[in-house]
């Protein structure tokens, strides 16, 4: 028996996958991700002679253009995420619990927004709500107005509206999946006992939606913090976010160290949000 085990052990070892298989993906990841990231961090913290340039970092972090961009980024991302949560929850409740012909088609149609590039939505908004868009043209012609009466598109609210339109499906999909698991018998029992629809939603449906809201809301927050195309394409006056500021400093002004310092802050913000998402998801079992 010992001889059989001795003969079988080498065979088992030969069947084990080689540990060297980790080298190709690790090398690819290091080449495409960690090496560029290390270059950005080095450019942010060191000058051309390799000495830590603390004064430049402090100057950038205390500058008005950085603080304004940080404020705009946080304000737009939080507002857009809140809008996505509200719109996504209302749409999910209607599609899941208010049966009507074509509800499945509407849900699939909303899903297509995920596949569309963000600039396409902003282009459509420009055609609809821009200075020369359909809405302003119609109002100016109908009421003989000298100037376009609707000008919210080229402001923070225009950016928020575009982001809500683009990212609401990221809330809708997990909510519909969560609502599909809700026991309809509990809803019917609560209705028979005299509970009003708002109470049923609050006490029966929403508890099942909390993990999906946290997962979808965290994803929307991450995406809106790093959104670049919508802000750039709308061109809202005075609305400069961190990604747009990085682009301006690196491409337009060739201030690469300043751009790298801001990029490190943007990366840290994104990783912090992702860490909070993973912590909350782990606590709630998402």
PDB file of N, CA and C in Angstrom, residues 77-144:
ATOM      1  N   UNK A  77     -21.526  64.599  -8.429  1.00  0.00           N
ATOM      2  CA  UNK A  77     -21.629  63.147  -8.273  1.00  0.00           C
ATOM      3  C   UNK A  77     -22.681  62.768  -7.230  1.00  0.00           C
ATOM      4  N   UNK A  78     -22.705  63.481  -6.112  1.00  0.00           N
ATOM      5  CA  UNK A  78     -23.697  63.174  -5.069  1.00  0.00           C
ATOM      6  C   UNK A  78     -25.107  63.498  -5.556  1.00  0.00           C
ATOM      7  N   UNK A  79     -25.281  64.652  -6.196  1.00  0.00           N
ATOM      8  CA  UNK A  79     -26.601  65.042  -6.694  1.00  0.00           C
ATOM      9  C   UNK A  79     -27.081  64.090  -7.785  1.00  0.00           C
ATOM     10  N   UNK A  80     -26.190  63.748  -8.726  1.00  0.00           N
ATOM     11  CA  UNK A  80     -26.571  62.833  -9.797  1.00  0.00           C
ATOM     12  C   UNK A  80     -26.896  61.445  -9.255  1.00  0.00           C
ATOM     13  N   UNK A  81     -26.126  60.976  -8.275  1.00  0.00           N
ATOM     14  CA  UNK A  81     -26.401  59.664  -7.685  1.00  0.00           C
ATOM     15  C   UNK A  81     -27.739  59.653  -6.967  1.00  0.00           C
ATOM     16  N   UNK A  82     -28.024  60.736  -6.231  1.00  0.00           N
ATOM     17  CA  UNK A  82     -29.334  60.830  -5.565  1.00  0.00           C
ATOM     18  C   UNK A  82     -30.460  60.837  -6.592  1.00  0.00           C
ATOM     19  N   UNK A  83     -30.271  61.564  -7.685  1.00  0.00           N
ATOM     20  CA  UNK A  83     -31.276  61.559  -8.741  1.00  0.00           C
ATOM     21  C   UNK A  83     -31.452  60.187  -9.360  1.00  0.00           C
ATOM     22  N   UNK A  84     -30.346  59.477  -9.587  1.00  0.00           N
ATOM     23  CA  UNK A  84     -30.436  58.123 -10.139  1.00  0.00           C
ATOM     24  C   UNK A  84     -31.180  57.184  -9.195  1.00  0.00           C
ATOM     25  N   UNK A  85     -30.933  57.322  -7.898  1.00  0.00           N
ATOM     26  CA  UNK A  85     -31.613  56.466  -6.919  1.00  0.00           C
ATOM     27  C   UNK A  85     -33.117  56.718  -6.920  1.00  0.00           C
ATOM     28  N   UNK A  86     -33.514  57.986  -6.950  1.00  0.00           N
ATOM     29  CA  UNK A  86     -34.942  58.309  -6.924  1.00  0.00           C
ATOM     30  C   UNK A  86     -35.624  57.855  -8.215  1.00  0.00           C
ATOM     31  N   UNK A  87     -35.059  58.231  -9.364  1.00  0.00           N
ATOM     32  CA  UNK A  87     -35.666  57.866 -10.646  1.00  0.00           C
ATOM     33  C   UNK A  87     -35.652  56.355 -10.844  1.00  0.00           C
ATOM     34  N   UNK A  88     -34.518  55.719 -10.510  1.00  0.00           N
ATOM     35  CA  UNK A  88     -34.432  54.270 -10.674  1.00  0.00           C
ATOM     36  C   UNK A  88     -35.409  53.530  -9.790  1.00  0.00           C
ATOM     37  N   UNK A  89     -35.581  54.002  -8.549  1.00  0.00           N
ATOM     38  CA  UNK A  89     -36.526  53.344  -7.636  1.00  0.00           C
ATOM     39  C   UNK A  89     -37.955  53.488  -8.128  1.00  0.00           C
ATOM     40  N   UNK A  90     -38.330  54.681  -8.563  1.00  0.00           N
ATOM     41  CA  UNK A  90     -39.698  54.893  -9.062  1.00  0.00           C
ATOM     42  C   UNK A  90     -39.955  54.029 -10.298  1.00  0.00           C
ATOM     43  N   UNK A  91     -39.016  54.032 -11.245  1.00  0.00           N
ATOM     44  CA  UNK A  91     -39.189  53.224 -12.456  1.00  0.00           C
ATOM     45  C   UNK A  91     -39.252  51.735 -12.126  1.00  0.00           C
ATOM     46  N   UNK A  92     -38.396  51.276 -11.210  1.00  0.00           N
ATOM     47  CA  UNK A  92     -38.392  49.858 -10.855  1.00  0.00           C
ATOM     48  C   UNK A  92     -39.702  49.446 -10.189  1.00  0.00           C
ATOM     49  N   UNK A  93     -40.230  50.302  -9.320  1.00  0.00           N
ATOM     50  CA  UNK A  93     -41.504  49.994  -8.674  1.00  0.00           C
ATOM     51  C   UNK A  93     -42.626  49.892  -9.704  1.00  0.00           C
ATOM     52  N   UNK A  94     -42.635  50.818 -10.660  1.00  0.00           N
ATOM     53  CA  UNK A  94     -43.683  50.790 -11.681  1.00  0.00           C
ATOM     54  C   UNK A  94     -43.546  49.553 -12.560  1.00  0.00           C
ATOM     55  N   UNK A  95     -42.323  49.276 -13.017  1.00  0.00           N
ATOM     56  CA  UNK A  95     -42.116  48.148 -13.928  1.00  0.00           C
ATOM     57  C   UNK A  95     -42.322  46.801 -13.247  1.00  0.00           C
ATOM     58  N   UNK A  96     -42.044  46.723 -11.950  1.00  0.00           N
ATOM     59  CA  UNK A  96     -42.127  45.439 -11.259  1.00  0.00           C
ATOM     60  C   UNK A  96     -43.506  45.166 -10.663  1.00  0.00           C
ATOM     61  N   UNK A  97     -44.211  46.215 -10.207  1.00  0.00           N
ATOM     62  CA  UNK A  97     -45.429  45.978  -9.440  1.00  0.00           C
ATOM     63  C   UNK A  97     -46.673  46.643 -10.030  1.00  0.00           C
ATOM     64  N   UNK A  98     -46.533  47.377 -11.118  1.00  0.00           N
ATOM     65  CA  UNK A  98     -47.697  47.957 -11.783  1.00  0.00           C
ATOM     66  C   UNK A  98     -47.768  47.363 -13.187  1.00  0.00           C
ATOM     67  N   UNK A  99     -48.462  46.248 -13.343  1.00  0.00           N
ATOM     68  CA  UNK A  99     -48.468  45.584 -14.650  1.00  0.00           C
ATOM     69  C   UNK A  99     -49.170  46.412 -15.715  1.00  0.00           C
ATOM     70  N   UNK A 100     -48.528  46.547 -16.850  1.00  0.00           N
ATOM     71  CA  UNK A 100     -49.130  47.221 -18.000  1.00  0.00           C
ATOM     72  C   UNK A 100     -48.499  46.646 -19.256  1.00  0.00           C
ATOM     73  N   UNK A 101     -49.211  46.677 -20.377  1.00  0.00           N
ATOM     74  CA  UNK A 101     -48.665  46.114 -21.621  1.00  0.00           C
ATOM     75  C   UNK A 101     -47.396  46.847 -22.049  1.00  0.00           C
ATOM     76  N   UNK A 102     -46.377  46.062 -22.384  1.00  0.00           N
ATOM     77  CA  UNK A 102     -45.129  46.652 -22.848  1.00  0.00           C
ATOM     78  C   UNK A 102     -44.139  47.000 -21.760  1.00  0.00           C
ATOM     79  N   UNK A 103     -44.379  46.572 -20.519  1.00  0.00           N
ATOM     80  CA  UNK A 103     -43.455  46.892 -19.431  1.00  0.00           C
ATOM     81  C   UNK A 103     -42.080  46.262 -19.660  1.00  0.00           C
ATOM     82  N   UNK A 104     -42.076  45.034 -20.183  1.00  0.00           N
ATOM     83  CA  UNK A 104     -40.800  44.387 -20.474  1.00  0.00           C
ATOM     84  C   UNK A 104     -40.023  45.115 -21.552  1.00  0.00           C
ATOM     85  N   UNK A 105     -40.736  45.592 -22.571  1.00  0.00           N
ATOM     86  CA  UNK A 105     -40.076  46.337 -23.645  1.00  0.00           C
ATOM     87  C   UNK A 105     -39.491  47.642 -23.113  1.00  0.00           C
ATOM     88  N   UNK A 106     -40.219  48.318 -22.230  1.00  0.00           N
ATOM     89  CA  UNK A 106     -39.727  49.567 -21.648  1.00  0.00           C
ATOM     90  C   UNK A 106     -38.460  49.307 -20.833  1.00  0.00           C
ATOM     91  N   UNK A 107     -38.456  48.216 -20.062  1.00  0.00           N
ATOM     92  CA  UNK A 107     -37.274  47.885 -19.255  1.00  0.00           C
ATOM     93  C   UNK A 107     -36.069  47.616 -20.145  1.00  0.00           C
ATOM     94  N   UNK A 108     -36.272  46.868 -21.237  1.00  0.00           N
ATOM     95  CA  UNK A 108     -35.157  46.593 -22.161  1.00  0.00           C
ATOM     96  C   UNK A 108     -34.716  47.860 -22.881  1.00  0.00           C
ATOM     97  N   UNK A 109     -35.667  48.736 -23.174  1.00  0.00           N
ATOM     98  CA  UNK A 109     -35.312  49.991 -23.838  1.00  0.00           C
ATOM     99  C   UNK A 109     -34.448  50.863 -22.935  1.00  0.00           C
ATOM    100  N   UNK A 110     -34.773  50.903 -21.650  1.00  0.00           N
ATOM    101  CA  UNK A 110     -33.958  51.669 -20.710  1.00  0.00           C
ATOM    102  C   UNK A 110     -32.570  51.059 -20.591  1.00  0.00           C
ATOM    103  N   UNK A 111     -32.488  49.739 -20.702  1.00  0.00           N
ATOM    104  CA  UNK A 111     -31.185  49.059 -20.628  1.00  0.00           C
ATOM    105  C   UNK A 111     -30.247  49.499 -21.745  1.00  0.00           C
ATOM    106  N   UNK A 112     -30.809  49.880 -22.878  1.00  0.00           N
ATOM    107  CA  UNK A 112     -29.953  50.247 -24.003  1.00  0.00           C
ATOM    108  C   UNK A 112     -29.110  51.486 -23.710  1.00  0.00           C
ATOM    109  N   UNK A 113     -29.513  52.291 -22.722  1.00  0.00           N
ATOM    110  CA  UNK A 113     -28.719  53.463 -22.371  1.00  0.00           C
ATOM    111  C   UNK A 113     -27.336  53.059 -21.870  1.00  0.00           C
ATOM    112  N   UNK A 114     -27.221  51.853 -21.302  1.00  0.00           N
ATOM    113  CA  UNK A 114     -25.920  51.391 -20.831  1.00  0.00           C
ATOM    114  C   UNK A 114     -24.958  51.224 -21.994  1.00  0.00           C
ATOM    115  N   UNK A 115     -25.476  50.794 -23.150  1.00  0.00           N
ATOM    116  CA  UNK A 115     -24.618  50.546 -24.304  1.00  0.00           C
ATOM    117  C   UNK A 115     -24.280  51.810 -25.075  1.00  0.00           C
ATOM    118  N   UNK A 116     -25.021  52.899 -24.857  1.00  0.00           N
ATOM    119  CA  UNK A 116     -24.796  54.119 -25.623  1.00  0.00           C
ATOM    120  C   UNK A 116     -23.623  54.908 -25.049  1.00  0.00           C
ATOM    121  N   UNK A 117     -22.805  55.524 -25.888  1.00  0.00           N
ATOM    122  CA  UNK A 117     -21.751  56.412 -25.374  1.00  0.00           C
ATOM    123  C   UNK A 117     -22.368  57.637 -24.723  1.00  0.00           C
ATOM    124  N   UNK A 118     -21.707  58.144 -23.692  1.00  0.00           N
ATOM    125  CA  UNK A 118     -22.286  59.249 -22.924  1.00  0.00           C
ATOM    126  C   UNK A 118     -22.451  60.513 -23.768  1.00  0.00           C
ATOM    127  N   UNK A 119     -21.550  60.723 -24.731  1.00  0.00           N
ATOM    128  CA  UNK A 119     -21.657  61.940 -25.527  1.00  0.00           C
ATOM    129  C   UNK A 119     -22.910  61.938 -26.398  1.00  0.00           C
ATOM    130  N   UNK A 120     -23.438  60.736 -26.711  1.00  0.00           N
ATOM    131  CA  UNK A 120     -24.630  60.668 -27.540  1.00  0.00           C
ATOM    132  C   UNK A 120     -25.838  61.230 -26.797  1.00  0.00           C
ATOM    133  N   UNK A 121     -25.931  60.948 -25.501  1.00  0.00           N
ATOM    134  CA  UNK A 121     -27.019  61.491 -24.700  1.00  0.00           C
ATOM    135  C   UNK A 121     -26.901  63.004 -24.588  1.00  0.00           C
ATOM    136  N   UNK A 122     -25.679  63.500 -24.357  1.00  0.00           N
ATOM    137  CA  UNK A 122     -25.495  64.948 -24.269  1.00  0.00           C
ATOM    138  C   UNK A 122     -25.764  65.629 -25.611  1.00  0.00           C
ATOM    139  N   UNK A 123     -25.450  64.943 -26.706  1.00  0.00           N
ATOM    140  CA  UNK A 123     -25.764  65.494 -28.026  1.00  0.00           C
ATOM    141  C   UNK A 123     -27.275  65.599 -28.214  1.00  0.00           C
ATOM    142  N   UNK A 124     -27.998  64.574 -27.779  1.00  0.00           N
ATOM    143  CA  UNK A 124     -29.459  64.623 -27.864  1.00  0.00           C
ATOM    144  C   UNK A 124     -30.020  65.743 -26.991  1.00  0.00           C
ATOM    145  N   UNK A 125     -29.440  65.927 -25.810  1.00  0.00           N
ATOM    146  CA  UNK A 125     -29.879  67.014 -24.942  1.00  0.00           C
ATOM    147  C   UNK A 125     -29.613  68.372 -25.588  1.00  0.00           C
ATOM    148  N   UNK A 126     -28.496  68.491 -26.312  1.00  0.00           N
ATOM    149  CA  UNK A 126     -28.195  69.747 -26.999  1.00  0.00           C
ATOM    150  C   UNK A 126     -29.233  70.040 -28.070  1.00  0.00           C
ATOM    151  N   UNK A 127     -29.635  69.011 -28.812  1.00  0.00           N
ATOM    152  CA  UNK A 127     -30.662  69.195 -29.828  1.00  0.00           C
ATOM    153  C   UNK A 127     -32.014  69.565 -29.211  1.00  0.00           C
ATOM    154  N   UNK A 128     -32.274  69.052 -28.003  1.00  0.00           N
ATOM    155  CA  UNK A 128     -33.567  69.306 -27.366  1.00  0.00           C
ATOM    156  C   UNK A 128     -33.590  70.602 -26.564  1.00  0.00           C
ATOM    157  N   UNK A 129     -32.564  70.779 -25.689  1.00  0.00           N
ATOM    158  CA  UNK A 129     -32.610  71.877 -24.726  1.00  0.00           C
ATOM    159  C   UNK A 129     -31.529  72.928 -24.953  1.00  0.00           C
ATOM    160  N   UNK A 130     -30.723  72.807 -25.999  1.00  0.00           N
ATOM    161  CA  UNK A 130     -29.674  73.780 -26.245  1.00  0.00           C
ATOM    162  C   UNK A 130     -30.213  75.135 -26.646  1.00  0.00           C
ATOM    163  N   UNK A 131     -29.308  76.089 -26.791  1.00  0.00           N
ATOM    164  CA  UNK A 131     -29.727  77.453 -27.151  1.00  0.00           C
ATOM    165  C   UNK A 131     -30.468  77.488 -28.482  1.00  0.00           C
ATOM    166  N   UNK A 132     -30.043  76.640 -29.415  1.00  0.00           N
ATOM    167  CA  UNK A 132     -30.721  76.552 -30.715  1.00  0.00           C
ATOM    168  C   UNK A 132     -31.503  75.245 -30.845  1.00  0.00           C
ATOM    169  N   UNK A 133     -31.828  74.638 -29.702  1.00  0.00           N
ATOM    170  CA  UNK A 133     -32.534  73.363 -29.718  1.00  0.00           C
ATOM    171  C   UNK A 133     -34.013  73.504 -30.024  1.00  0.00           C
ATOM    172  N   UNK A 134     -34.672  72.353 -30.065  1.00  0.00           N
ATOM    173  CA  UNK A 134     -36.082  72.331 -30.444  1.00  0.00           C
ATOM    174  C   UNK A 134     -36.954  73.095 -29.453  1.00  0.00           C
ATOM    175  N   UNK A 135     -36.686  72.932 -28.153  1.00  0.00           N
ATOM    176  CA  UNK A 135     -37.522  73.589 -27.149  1.00  0.00           C
ATOM    177  C   UNK A 135     -37.387  75.110 -27.223  1.00  0.00           C
ATOM    178  N   UNK A 136     -36.152  75.601 -27.253  1.00  0.00           N
ATOM    179  CA  UNK A 136     -35.952  77.052 -27.311  1.00  0.00           C
ATOM    180  C   UNK A 136     -36.456  77.644 -28.628  1.00  0.00           C
ATOM    181  N   UNK A 137     -36.227  76.929 -29.717  1.00  0.00           N
ATOM    182  CA  UNK A 137     -36.703  77.430 -31.011  1.00  0.00           C
ATOM    183  C   UNK A 137     -38.220  77.528 -31.030  1.00  0.00           C
ATOM    184  N   UNK A 138     -38.882  76.508 -30.489  1.00  0.00           N
ATOM    185  CA  UNK A 138     -40.338  76.539 -30.451  1.00  0.00           C
ATOM    186  C   UNK A 138     -40.882  77.639 -29.565  1.00  0.00           C
ATOM    187  N   UNK A 139     -40.271  77.851 -28.385  1.00  0.00           N
ATOM    188  CA  UNK A 139     -40.743  78.895 -27.479  1.00  0.00           C
ATOM    189  C   UNK A 139     -40.478  80.289 -28.048  1.00  0.00           C
ATOM    190  N   UNK A 140     -39.300  80.466 -28.659  1.00  0.00           N
ATOM    191  CA  UNK A 140     -38.993  81.779 -29.235  1.00  0.00           C
ATOM    192  C   UNK A 140     -39.933  82.126 -30.386  1.00  0.00           C
ATOM    193  N   UNK A 141     -40.271  81.113 -31.179  1.00  0.00           N
ATOM    194  CA  UNK A 141     -41.178  81.350 -32.300  1.00  0.00           C
ATOM    195  C   UNK A 141     -42.609  81.559 -31.830  1.00  0.00           C
ATOM    196  N   UNK A 142     -43.020  80.813 -30.804  1.00  0.00           N
ATOM    197  CA  UNK A 142     -44.405  80.911 -30.345  1.00  0.00           C
ATOM    198  C   UNK A 142     -44.675  82.211 -29.596  1.00  0.00           C
ATOM    199  N   UNK A 143     -43.694  82.667 -28.811  1.00  0.00           N
ATOM    200  CA  UNK A 143     -43.924  83.849 -27.979  1.00  0.00           C
ATOM    201  C   UNK A 143     -43.092  85.059 -28.423  1.00  0.00           C
ATOM    202  N   UNK A 144     -42.436  84.961 -29.590  1.00  0.00           N
ATOM    203  CA  UNK A 144     -41.638  86.066 -30.145  1.00  0.00           C
ATOM    204  C   UNK A 144     -40.586  86.564 -29.147  1.00  0.00           C
TER     205      UNK A 144
END
